[in-house]
Coordinates of C-alpha atoms in Angstrom, one line a residue:
M1 CA 2.8 15.5 -0.9
E2 CA 0.6 16.6 -4.0
K3 CA 4.0 19.3 -4.7
K4 CA 6.3 16.8 -4.4
S5 CA 5.3 14.3 -6.5
R6 CA 5.1 14.7 -9.7
V7 CA 5.2 12.2 -13.3
L8 CA 7.1 13.6 -15.7
V9 CA 5.7 12.9 -19.5
G10 CA 7.8 14.2 -22.7
D11 CA 8.3 18.0 -21.4
V12 CA 4.7 18.4 -19.5
T13 CA 3.9 17.4 -15.6
F14 CA 1.3 16.0 -14.0
F15 CA 0.6 15.4 -10.2
P16 CA -0.7 12.3 -8.7
S17 CA -3.7 14.0 -9.2
E18 CA -3.8 14.4 -12.4
V19 CA -3.1 10.9 -13.6
N20 CA -5.5 9.4 -11.4
L21 CA -8.2 11.6 -13.4
I22 CA -6.5 10.7 -16.7
L23 CA -6.4 7.3 -16.1
F24 CA -10.5 7.5 -14.6
I25 CA -11.5 8.9 -17.8
H26 CA -9.7 6.2 -20.1
M27 CA -11.1 3.5 -18.1
N28 CA -14.7 5.4 -17.9
P29 CA -14.5 7.6 -21.5
D30 CA -19.0 8.1 -20.9
E31 CA -19.1 9.4 -17.3
N32 CA -20.0 13.5 -16.9
V33 CA -17.8 15.8 -14.1
T34 CA -21.2 14.5 -11.8
Q35 CA -20.5 11.0 -12.0
M36 CA -17.0 11.5 -12.1
A37 CA -17.0 13.3 -8.5
T38 CA -19.1 10.8 -7.0
Q39 CA -17.1 7.8 -8.0
L40 CA -14.0 9.6 -7.2
G41 CA -14.8 10.4 -3.4
I42 CA -14.2 14.0 -4.4
T43 CA -16.0 17.4 -5.0
K44 CA -17.4 18.8 -8.7
G45 CA -15.3 21.4 -8.5
A46 CA -12.2 19.5 -7.2
V47 CA -12.5 17.4 -11.0
S48 CA -13.9 20.5 -13.4
Q49 CA -10.6 22.8 -12.0
T50 CA -8.4 19.5 -12.3
L51 CA -10.3 18.8 -15.6
A52 CA -9.3 23.0 -17.0
R53 CA -5.9 22.2 -15.7
L54 CA -5.6 19.3 -18.3
E55 CA -7.6 21.1 -21.0
K56 CA -4.8 23.3 -20.8
K57 CA -2.2 20.7 -21.5
G58 CA -3.4 19.1 -24.5
V59 CA -4.8 16.1 -22.5
L60 CA -8.1 16.1 -23.0
R61 CA -11.4 18.5 -24.7
R62 CA -14.7 19.6 -22.5
S63 CA -18.0 20.1 -24.7
K64 CA -21.0 20.1 -23.4
I65 CA -23.2 17.9 -23.2
P66 CA -26.7 18.7 -25.2
G67 CA -29.9 19.4 -23.7
T68 CA -28.2 19.6 -20.1
K69 CA -27.4 22.7 -18.2
N70 CA -23.9 23.1 -17.2
E71 CA -22.8 19.1 -18.0
S72 CA -19.2 18.3 -20.0
L73 CA -18.3 15.1 -21.7
V74 CA -15.2 14.6 -21.3
E75 CA -12.4 13.4 -24.1
L76 CA -8.7 12.2 -24.1
L77 CA -6.6 13.3 -27.0
P78 CA -4.1 11.4 -28.4
F79 CA -1.1 12.8 -25.9
G80 CA -4.0 12.2 -23.5
L81 CA -4.1 8.7 -24.6
D82 CA -0.2 8.6 -24.6
V83 CA -0.4 9.8 -21.2
A84 CA -3.0 7.0 -19.5
N85 CA -0.8 4.5 -21.8
R86 CA 2.7 5.2 -20.6
C87 CA 0.6 4.8 -16.5
L88 CA -0.6 1.6 -17.3
L89 CA 2.1 0.6 -18.8
V90 CA 4.3 1.3 -15.6
R91 CA 1.4 0.6 -13.3
R92 CA 1.9 -3.2 -15.2
E93 CA 5.3 -3.4 -14.7
L94 CA 5.2 -2.7 -11.1
D95 CA 2.4 -5.7 -10.5
A96 CA 4.4 -8.1 -12.3
K97 CA 7.4 -6.7 -10.1
F98 CA 5.8 -6.8 -6.9
G99 CA 4.1 -10.0 -8.2
T100 CA 7.5 -12.1 -8.7
Y101 CA 8.6 -10.7 -5.2
L102 CA 5.9 -12.0 -3.6
T103 CA 5.7 -15.2 -5.3
N104 CA 9.5 -16.2 -3.7
V105 CA 8.7 -15.0 -0.2
S106 CA 7.3 -17.5 2.4
S107 CA 4.0 -17.4 4.1
E108 CA 5.5 -16.4 7.0
E109 CA 6.5 -13.7 5.0
K110 CA 3.4 -12.8 3.4
K111 CA 2.0 -12.5 7.1
T112 CA 4.0 -10.2 8.3
I113 CA 3.8 -8.0 4.7
S114 CA -0.3 -8.1 4.7
R115 CA -0.4 -6.9 8.5
F116 CA 2.5 -4.6 7.9
M117 CA 0.1 -3.2 5.0
G118 CA -2.6 -3.5 7.1
Y119 CA -1.5 -1.0 9.6
L120 CA -0.3 1.1 7.3
I121 CA -3.4 2.1 5.8
E122 CA -5.3 1.6 9.1
T123 CA -3.2 5.1 9.9
F124 CA -2.9 6.7 6.8
N125 CA -6.8 6.4 6.3
E126 CA -7.3 8.0 10.6
E127 CA -4.6 10.7 9.2
T128 CA -5.7 11.6 6.5
E129 CA -9.4 11.5 8.7
K130 CA -7.7 14.5 11.2
L131 CA -7.2 16.9 7.9
Q132 CA -10.7 17.1 7.2

């Protein structure tokens, strides 16, 4: 699924994991790699690999934190800020569309949608746990 779902900004392709990390950095600019991994629930290695790909794509710059052994500080470059802002704009537009849709459905329909979404999340979590 990761390989099928992609976001294209200009002529650069991003995987969902890359977009999620860009947005995380945008909203948490002072976090180091260890803190990112902890908050995102993934390994430091996964964060480091994704950061390396994003650095090659011209999205960010990593610099060593003085006085630490291996910790890096991450800074979004102008292209990275553009990607983050575009993704946030799309998210806001979707929120508005879904919000408008939900204001026009009955309370019974909202209950049905809520039950279905709960079932969807529960089923997804159960199935992904099987992969671990």
